[in-house]
């Protein structure tokens, strides 16, 4: 755990947060820095992209500590229930980054900041307050040390949020239940269209006075406002935009502690969560328990390396891989469903934050090795989503009882098929298959009707048509594989046929996947290097066109055979990318690309492993090692692109151990080139897979041999079952390419 | 029941609605007419006052049928979940009253309208659709007969509402669950600050197509809207302002039925309510059951009269008296509490719509005779409110899990004391007393701290100070009485002392109750006739100054003795009210006043009975008969002021039978002058109180004698216990005043 550095990826493109959380926790208690949403005059805030997680390393001020954050996303939401402790005159405005004194925010410096798994600490310099944060699954705990004997304030800012439209609040509600307990909720219309977060907050000292900002014009009891002075000590507040303050008599050096429990159901639920998880006032004990939880998860893979940066990269990746999906259920099993009704999870833990277009690739396959019980919960959570969906579809990108429909494909089917194929139990497989089929047959979804009828998505009817066609074909292959497993031959046959749809968008003349129109013709305007080329999304024909992970041999054949295929891959990695093309490339930095290979975004994640299907399979090792060394670094800017809820990290974890699930939904892993010296993966039933790397070295990126349980493998893949049986997997490395 | 005319009071000031409901039902399914909120350009709609109930008799168009309405209030809210069936081209705008063709609304005529208890029918002339409505407690049922074979539309308008701010919607949400079931909710910030109504709606025929208005700009899945065409056949809609349409293939003369169940908890709750209350599609059976329910409630008092208008006035008053409070609980006992959490009512039915400043006077005392089980539920509902209140106060004016703080005093204590004194069981009396005391000691509420310290509310610190002082004093008398009942001598003593606070605002120089300042002096600017005089609310010193219902002898003494008191009352009823004063008088019509006696508003309701404490007690009979004859008439404009959730009607019911609870919280009734020829009140345990009126006649307004169970009474009051024992109560009438 000492190798984890939560600051890695907080600078530039990583979009992770440095705050306190436990593995897969509902609470992500983390500092929010400058930009949101104060940097803009109008309602749209394009600058929020850089602070999707609430935090950007280069910012110089902290606005406060909010309790929900995405890890690594390329789109923003959350930032709920912000607390800020302050001293001096009460300021109810956050102020600006340029003039932090103008509001309650504070300057901070990284030298006064400390982030470790489950704990965060920073000195709020404007107020002289040391703030420490920790968390359980559903409770955030704050400890503020005040510098002087004076009235200390805590601001509860329900206006604050993270989103690219400033005015996302729908309703906010606060009750001061007694002199230490405050409850309430915040309902927003952001990326999640109809989202509510309930909270219960307890202070370790009595509130002396409290109130709401007089200038925020909270909705009054209209016409009857004279009944009470509602700005001071009035225990019920509501409106679209609320900020409340709480005053405490503090001694010099005295600590004020705050526990904030969240719930997706009610303030009652939040209180129950608090009572169950943090009944006491022992901050250090909560830190200790959080660290234990992290130690347990991180310890599922133990690696060795002589290179400290490998240890840091790997364990930080493990840390980031255990942040999402997040628990979305109260301790009593209740949660808010997609239908906005309250449901009880029977026999599973309900989770949310499914960034599926990203995470189906390597994160969920990783879970199917080291988080098999949670994998079952994830599938059950997605099936509950399906059952509650008005569209009768599995999630696309879902969070907090909302479907945000982000990105393309229906990759829940990949996650489910991968779980099924890899022997995850505890869900209704037949129901899961039905859900996959229903989702894949939803004709009004993104060109799917045309795809079913024509075998491809026509660009003139639905944009990003090539990307969609390729991803649908892959997903359909997953459904076919799952159906085959369940003995559903008809379904298997039907979707097996659909899984070759990628052929229908291949233009043999140009040698690229190319957008096609409803009349069957290919789109004339076509630049395979342009990432804004019609037909593709977040990629171009050169790289996205390689997306046939489930039938790589056919892809290579279609592209001219193994040699031509190898040449294509080589030029992909080595070409000089003109600025005009780079400028259009999303979600990554210049460091995040190698030629036209864009590691900073997901469509390329399988690409280095495609070399195994070319005439130069050893290049898989060279390229993946290159990517590991160049795209991951133990620095705040060490992630070359959005971590995307752990997918970037999961790529590293697999690749570092020398294999990768190029085709989730099958039980195969492509063999790459380990960067670790050795690794031990804890498996169910006390088994272990020990990875031993002989002759490891920076230049020894090629494999000389691979042995499983002593037996030499003459293939470029591993099978899930043989890994799960445990034993020793040996790689022998070399600086030379193998003899042909 | 045939004597009930729901149209009475729908014109001008009555503010009742003519639609379909069952006694105390959660659903009030009624037509909404012109004004709301379309008559205004800006956001504030002063014109809504006349359509507080959604309906104003003089309006010429119907916008649709919504499911929640107040009965008789002087402030507006509700109007939730409006349906409108239409033919012809789809129109998604309600249009205007001046140009109804410009929208989906329709012209109607009263000759094509029929309202009876539990059933309403109207011809929507623009569409040729006959619309029939009925209801159970939680379900509204619609039956639309379409004129021609064509595509029929049903508009679901969630923009529509009743309130004086147009933009009260906070959030609206709709799901098309399948081809006949639609669910959703509407969350508003109106008079109720944080109010949500859930619904489930089932059609008797499959929906062919559906969608939402394209111009309403419902909140889209931002950035991802291209996924689907969300305006057509997209099953999930949400936003601040939603209107949806549903199309049906209709034959000529074919009927489309719709069931709409409400819930205060969830759409699941609404569905449960529907399944429990209207599992079938038999409209006529629902009508029949509603009529049975009405027959049962109305039959609790059977009167005889030779005058048809008395029968109509009386039974219509009985009908209006059984509309509020309203059930606020799902069939499974769950309801939303004041804390916005879901609670389960244990051992009682939860109610809302407590217009307590009005209804404590005669409506709740009426319930304590003929609705004793519900009285217990009402007390328990108010205690639940208290338990859930952040202020730790009993309700002031509460509806739908909200406190709207309307009007003054804390009259829940009167309702509770009246129940206690009159032997209502089934609530925790000690807890109830604690709640009363806590409420009465809430120092930050409306000058209450000063009132406790100084013995009166000082006008310079809290407005309407005389009205408040008088009402607090009365309420405190109720608490004293209740405490005495429970043997809590200290509490009784404390509040008995407070109950004489009215003395502290009596100015013996002017002979009037007069506003006083914190320094002890009386306010200099003082016009006892001015209803906008500082110190009073909805009244003036002449009439409101008589508000000492609990110590009328002391009042008479203070005002100069019985003769002077009698003279004051006489001049009150006979004086000529200058226009300048009338214009300022709220909530009533010219017909609603007699001199300076304002029957159209509540502070006068006890006044005619004060004659019993003057030198001319027989005038009680004369005045009350005069009020009954002049202020109640079997016409649409037959109510002279707001019915105020049944208080105006309850005044009539008591007065018509010859007695009135002038001092709720005591067990006394003042004897007046019956207008009925006879009456039978059904009492618990099969008992009956039979009222026999001898020598009844229009001019025989004076009492010659009163006999109870044959024994002549030589007093001007009756005691609750002696009425509840049953037997015969005889009045002998005369055209002459009794000999002195």
PDB file of N, CA and C in Angstrom, chain B residues 441-497:
ATOM      1  N   UNK B 441     -44.839  27.290  23.328  1.00  0.00           N
ATOM      2  CA  UNK B 441     -43.650  27.886  23.934  1.00  0.00           C
ATOM      3  C   UNK B 441     -42.536  28.123  22.915  1.00  0.00           C
ATOM      4  N   UNK B 442     -42.886  28.050  21.649  1.00  0.00           N
ATOM      5  CA  UNK B 442     -41.889  28.251  20.600  1.00  0.00           C
ATOM      6  C   UNK B 442     -41.641  29.751  20.452  1.00  0.00           C
ATOM      7  N   UNK B 443     -40.700  30.272  21.174  1.00  0.00           N
ATOM      8  CA  UNK B 443     -40.544  31.722  21.336  1.00  0.00           C
ATOM      9  C   UNK B 443     -40.266  32.468  20.038  1.00  0.00           C
ATOM     10  N   UNK B 444     -39.651  31.822  19.062  1.00  0.00           N
ATOM     11  CA  UNK B 444     -39.321  32.576  17.845  1.00  0.00           C
ATOM     12  C   UNK B 444     -40.495  32.642  16.867  1.00  0.00           C
ATOM     13  N   UNK B 445     -41.614  32.034  17.214  1.00  0.00           N
ATOM     14  CA  UNK B 445     -42.777  32.028  16.321  1.00  0.00           C
ATOM     15  C   UNK B 445     -43.634  33.276  16.532  1.00  0.00           C
ATOM     16  N   UNK B 446     -43.683  34.133  15.576  1.00  0.00           N
ATOM     17  CA  UNK B 446     -44.679  35.210  15.495  1.00  0.00           C
ATOM     18  C   UNK B 446     -44.945  35.954  16.803  1.00  0.00           C
ATOM     19  N   UNK B 447     -43.932  36.498  17.379  1.00  0.00           N
ATOM     20  CA  UNK B 447     -44.142  37.341  18.567  1.00  0.00           C
ATOM     21  C   UNK B 447     -44.449  36.562  19.827  1.00  0.00           C
ATOM     22  N   UNK B 448     -44.276  35.253  19.775  1.00  0.00           N
ATOM     23  CA  UNK B 448     -44.687  34.445  20.916  1.00  0.00           C
ATOM     24  C   UNK B 448     -43.784  34.677  22.135  1.00  0.00           C
ATOM     25  N   UNK B 449     -42.490  34.903  21.866  1.00  0.00           N
ATOM     26  CA  UNK B 449     -41.590  35.177  22.981  1.00  0.00           C
ATOM     27  C   UNK B 449     -42.019  36.433  23.739  1.00  0.00           C
ATOM     28  N   UNK B 450     -42.309  37.485  22.977  1.00  0.00           N
ATOM     29  CA  UNK B 450     -42.788  38.721  23.613  1.00  0.00           C
ATOM     30  C   UNK B 450     -44.120  38.500  24.313  1.00  0.00           C
ATOM     31  N   UNK B 451     -44.968  37.758  23.677  1.00  0.00           N
ATOM     32  CA  UNK B 451     -46.278  37.449  24.270  1.00  0.00           C
ATOM     33  C   UNK B 451     -46.106  36.765  25.629  1.00  0.00           C
ATOM     34  N   UNK B 452     -45.173  35.834  25.682  1.00  0.00           N
ATOM     35  CA  UNK B 452     -44.933  35.132  26.951  1.00  0.00           C
ATOM     36  C   UNK B 452     -44.355  36.097  27.984  1.00  0.00           C
ATOM     37  N   UNK B 453     -43.457  36.958  27.547  1.00  0.00           N
ATOM     38  CA  UNK B 453     -42.800  37.856  28.491  1.00  0.00           C
ATOM     39  C   UNK B 453     -43.694  39.022  28.911  1.00  0.00           C
ATOM     40  N   UNK B 454     -44.395  39.607  27.924  1.00  0.00           N
ATOM     41  CA  UNK B 454     -45.136  40.855  28.182  1.00  0.00           C
ATOM     42  C   UNK B 454     -46.625  40.620  28.407  1.00  0.00           C
ATOM     43  N   UNK B 455     -47.122  39.466  28.026  1.00  0.00           N
ATOM     44  CA  UNK B 455     -48.551  39.221  28.133  1.00  0.00           C
ATOM     45  C   UNK B 455     -49.321  39.672  26.907  1.00  0.00           C
ATOM     46  N   UNK B 456     -48.629  40.169  25.918  1.00  0.00           N
ATOM     47  CA  UNK B 456     -49.275  40.532  24.648  1.00  0.00           C
ATOM     48  C   UNK B 456     -48.198  40.594  23.583  1.00  0.00           C
ATOM     49  N   UNK B 457     -48.634  40.550  22.329  1.00  0.00           N
ATOM     50  CA  UNK B 457     -47.693  40.703  21.217  1.00  0.00           C
ATOM     51  C   UNK B 457     -47.559  42.185  20.929  1.00  0.00           C
ATOM     52  N   UNK B 458     -46.379  42.748  21.019  1.00  0.00           N
ATOM     53  CA  UNK B 458     -46.232  44.174  20.721  1.00  0.00           C
ATOM     54  C   UNK B 458     -46.217  44.407  19.203  1.00  0.00           C
ATOM     55  N   UNK B 459     -47.048  45.338  18.778  1.00  0.00           N
ATOM     56  CA  UNK B 459     -47.200  45.583  17.333  1.00  0.00           C
ATOM     57  C   UNK B 459     -45.896  46.020  16.670  1.00  0.00           C
ATOM     58  N   UNK B 460     -45.050  46.696  17.424  1.00  0.00           N
ATOM     59  CA  UNK B 460     -43.786  47.144  16.823  1.00  0.00           C
ATOM     60  C   UNK B 460     -42.793  45.993  16.658  1.00  0.00           C
ATOM     61  N   UNK B 461     -43.136  44.823  17.178  1.00  0.00           N
ATOM     62  CA  UNK B 461     -42.214  43.693  16.987  1.00  0.00           C
ATOM     63  C   UNK B 461     -42.810  42.605  16.100  1.00  0.00           C
ATOM     64  N   UNK B 462     -44.138  42.534  16.014  1.00  0.00           N
ATOM     65  CA  UNK B 462     -44.764  41.497  15.201  1.00  0.00           C
ATOM     66  C   UNK B 462     -46.156  41.979  14.813  1.00  0.00           C
ATOM     67  N   UNK B 463     -46.419  42.004  13.495  1.00  0.00           N
ATOM     68  CA  UNK B 463     -47.669  42.563  12.997  1.00  0.00           C
ATOM     69  C   UNK B 463     -48.895  41.760  13.404  1.00  0.00           C
ATOM     70  N   UNK B 464     -50.076  42.334  13.142  1.00  0.00           N
ATOM     71  CA  UNK B 464     -51.343  41.684  13.496  1.00  0.00           C
ATOM     72  C   UNK B 464     -51.349  41.301  14.971  1.00  0.00           C
ATOM     73  N   UNK B 465     -50.782  42.184  15.767  1.00  0.00           N
ATOM     74  CA  UNK B 465     -50.480  41.829  17.156  1.00  0.00           C
ATOM     75  C   UNK B 465     -51.723  41.598  18.005  1.00  0.00           C
ATOM     76  N   UNK B 466     -52.804  42.332  17.740  1.00  0.00           N
ATOM     77  CA  UNK B 466     -54.013  42.121  18.537  1.00  0.00           C
ATOM     78  C   UNK B 466     -54.643  40.776  18.167  1.00  0.00           C
ATOM     79  N   UNK B 467     -54.789  40.543  16.869  1.00  0.00           N
ATOM     80  CA  UNK B 467     -55.334  39.256  16.437  1.00  0.00           C
ATOM     81  C   UNK B 467     -54.530  38.115  17.047  1.00  0.00           C
ATOM     82  N   UNK B 468     -53.232  38.233  17.002  1.00  0.00           N
ATOM     83  CA  UNK B 468     -52.391  37.168  17.555  1.00  0.00           C
ATOM     84  C   UNK B 468     -52.594  37.019  19.050  1.00  0.00           C
ATOM     85  N   UNK B 469     -52.595  38.142  19.763  1.00  0.00           N
ATOM     86  CA  UNK B 469     -52.746  38.069  21.219  1.00  0.00           C
ATOM     87  C   UNK B 469     -54.060  37.387  21.585  1.00  0.00           C
ATOM     88  N   UNK B 470     -55.136  37.783  20.887  1.00  0.00           N
ATOM     89  CA  UNK B 470     -56.447  37.211  21.197  1.00  0.00           C
ATOM     90  C   UNK B 470     -56.460  35.711  20.903  1.00  0.00           C
ATOM     91  N   UNK B 471     -55.888  35.339  19.795  1.00  0.00           N
ATOM     92  CA  UNK B 471     -55.944  33.918  19.441  1.00  0.00           C
ATOM     93  C   UNK B 471     -55.019  33.078  20.319  1.00  0.00           C
ATOM     94  N   UNK B 472     -53.852  33.621  20.638  1.00  0.00           N
ATOM     95  CA  UNK B 472     -52.973  32.900  21.569  1.00  0.00           C
ATOM     96  C   UNK B 472     -53.697  32.684  22.903  1.00  0.00           C
ATOM     97  N   UNK B 473     -54.361  33.741  23.369  1.00  0.00           N
ATOM     98  CA  UNK B 473     -55.036  33.639  24.669  1.00  0.00           C
ATOM     99  C   UNK B 473     -56.096  32.541  24.621  1.00  0.00           C
ATOM    100  N   UNK B 474     -56.861  32.538  23.526  1.00  0.00           N
ATOM    101  CA  UNK B 474     -57.868  31.479  23.379  1.00  0.00           C
ATOM    102  C   UNK B 474     -57.210  30.103  23.346  1.00  0.00           C
ATOM    103  N   UNK B 475     -56.174  29.960  22.506  1.00  0.00           N
ATOM    104  CA  UNK B 475     -55.489  28.668  22.399  1.00  0.00           C
ATOM    105  C   UNK B 475     -54.928  28.238  23.761  1.00  0.00           C
ATOM    106  N   UNK B 476     -54.399  29.197  24.476  1.00  0.00           N
ATOM    107  CA  UNK B 476     -53.840  28.857  25.790  1.00  0.00           C
ATOM    108  C   UNK B 476     -54.934  28.360  26.733  1.00  0.00           C
ATOM    109  N   UNK B 477     -56.121  28.936  26.594  1.00  0.00           N
ATOM    110  CA  UNK B 477     -57.257  28.430  27.367  1.00  0.00           C
ATOM    111  C   UNK B 477     -57.534  26.964  27.039  1.00  0.00           C
ATOM    112  N   UNK B 478     -57.401  26.624  25.773  1.00  0.00           N
ATOM    113  CA  UNK B 478     -57.605  25.225  25.375  1.00  0.00           C
ATOM    114  C   UNK B 478     -56.575  24.319  26.044  1.00  0.00           C
ATOM    115  N   UNK B 479     -55.320  24.777  26.028  1.00  0.00           N
ATOM    116  CA  UNK B 479     -54.261  23.960  26.656  1.00  0.00           C
ATOM    117  C   UNK B 479     -54.549  23.795  28.147  1.00  0.00           C
ATOM    118  N   UNK B 480     -54.972  24.886  28.789  1.00  0.00           N
ATOM    119  CA  UNK B 480     -55.292  24.825  30.223  1.00  0.00           C
ATOM    120  C   UNK B 480     -56.394  23.801  30.483  1.00  0.00           C
ATOM    121  N   UNK B 481     -57.397  23.836  29.631  1.00  0.00           N
ATOM    122  CA  UNK B 481     -58.526  22.926  29.790  1.00  0.00           C
ATOM    123  C   UNK B 481     -58.088  21.473  29.601  1.00  0.00           C
ATOM    124  N   UNK B 482     -57.270  21.271  28.605  1.00  0.00           N
ATOM    125  CA  UNK B 482     -56.784  19.915  28.356  1.00  0.00           C
ATOM    126  C   UNK B 482     -55.909  19.431  29.512  1.00  0.00           C
ATOM    127  N   UNK B 483     -55.040  20.307  29.983  1.00  0.00           N
ATOM    128  CA  UNK B 483     -54.159  19.938  31.095  1.00  0.00           C
ATOM    129  C   UNK B 483     -54.987  19.597  32.334  1.00  0.00           C
ATOM    130  N   UNK B 484     -56.010  20.375  32.581  1.00  0.00           N
ATOM    131  CA  UNK B 484     -56.883  20.109  33.713  1.00  0.00           C
ATOM    132  C   UNK B 484     -57.494  18.710  33.585  1.00  0.00           C
ATOM    133  N   UNK B 485     -57.946  18.398  32.374  1.00  0.00           N
ATOM    134  CA  UNK B 485     -58.512  17.067  32.104  1.00  0.00           C
ATOM    135  C   UNK B 485     -57.536  15.962  32.435  1.00  0.00           C
ATOM    136  N   UNK B 486     -56.265  16.217  32.145  1.00  0.00           N
ATOM    137  CA  UNK B 486     -55.253  15.178  32.340  1.00  0.00           C
ATOM    138  C   UNK B 486     -54.614  15.252  33.718  1.00  0.00           C
ATOM    139  N   UNK B 487     -55.127  16.154  34.558  1.00  0.00           N
ATOM    140  CA  UNK B 487     -54.594  16.255  35.913  1.00  0.00           C
ATOM    141  C   UNK B 487     -53.223  16.909  35.984  1.00  0.00           C
ATOM    142  N   UNK B 488     -52.865  17.624  34.925  1.00  0.00           N
ATOM    143  CA  UNK B 488     -51.567  18.315  34.927  1.00  0.00           C
ATOM    144  C   UNK B 488     -51.772  19.715  35.473  1.00  0.00           C
ATOM    145  N   UNK B 489     -51.787  19.813  36.797  1.00  0.00           N
ATOM    146  CA  UNK B 489     -52.218  21.065  37.421  1.00  0.00           C
ATOM    147  C   UNK B 489     -51.291  22.242  37.123  1.00  0.00           C
ATOM    148  N   UNK B 490     -49.999  21.975  37.112  1.00  0.00           N
ATOM    149  CA  UNK B 490     -49.060  23.079  36.878  1.00  0.00           C
ATOM    150  C   UNK B 490     -49.246  23.679  35.486  1.00  0.00           C
ATOM    151  N   UNK B 491     -49.354  22.771  34.522  1.00  0.00           N
ATOM    152  CA  UNK B 491     -49.551  23.232  33.149  1.00  0.00           C
ATOM    153  C   UNK B 491     -50.872  23.979  33.037  1.00  0.00           C
ATOM    154  N   UNK B 492     -51.904  23.416  33.678  1.00  0.00           N
ATOM    155  CA  UNK B 492     -53.219  24.060  33.630  1.00  0.00           C
ATOM    156  C   UNK B 492     -53.139  25.468  34.205  1.00  0.00           C
ATOM    157  N   UNK B 493     -52.455  25.602  35.294  1.00  0.00           N
ATOM    158  CA  UNK B 493     -52.351  26.903  35.955  1.00  0.00           C
ATOM    159  C   UNK B 493     -51.601  27.904  35.070  1.00  0.00           C
ATOM    160  N   UNK B 494     -50.485  27.420  34.540  1.00  0.00           N
ATOM    161  CA  UNK B 494     -49.662  28.293  33.696  1.00  0.00           C
ATOM    162  C   UNK B 494     -50.447  28.825  32.498  1.00  0.00           C
ATOM    163  N   UNK B 495     -51.163  27.916  31.828  1.00  0.00           N
ATOM    164  CA  UNK B 495     -51.868  28.338  30.612  1.00  0.00           C
ATOM    165  C   UNK B 495     -53.189  29.034  30.920  1.00  0.00           C
ATOM    166  N   UNK B 496     -53.770  28.718  32.054  1.00  0.00           N
ATOM    167  CA  UNK B 496     -54.952  29.477  32.489  1.00  0.00           C
ATOM    168  C   UNK B 496     -54.563  30.946  32.636  1.00  0.00           C
ATOM    169  N   UNK B 497     -53.402  31.169  33.213  1.00  0.00           N
ATOM    170  CA  UNK B 497     -52.939  32.552  33.377  1.00  0.00           C
ATOM    171  C   UNK B 497     -52.738  33.214  32.023  1.00  0.00           C
TER     172      UNK B 497
END
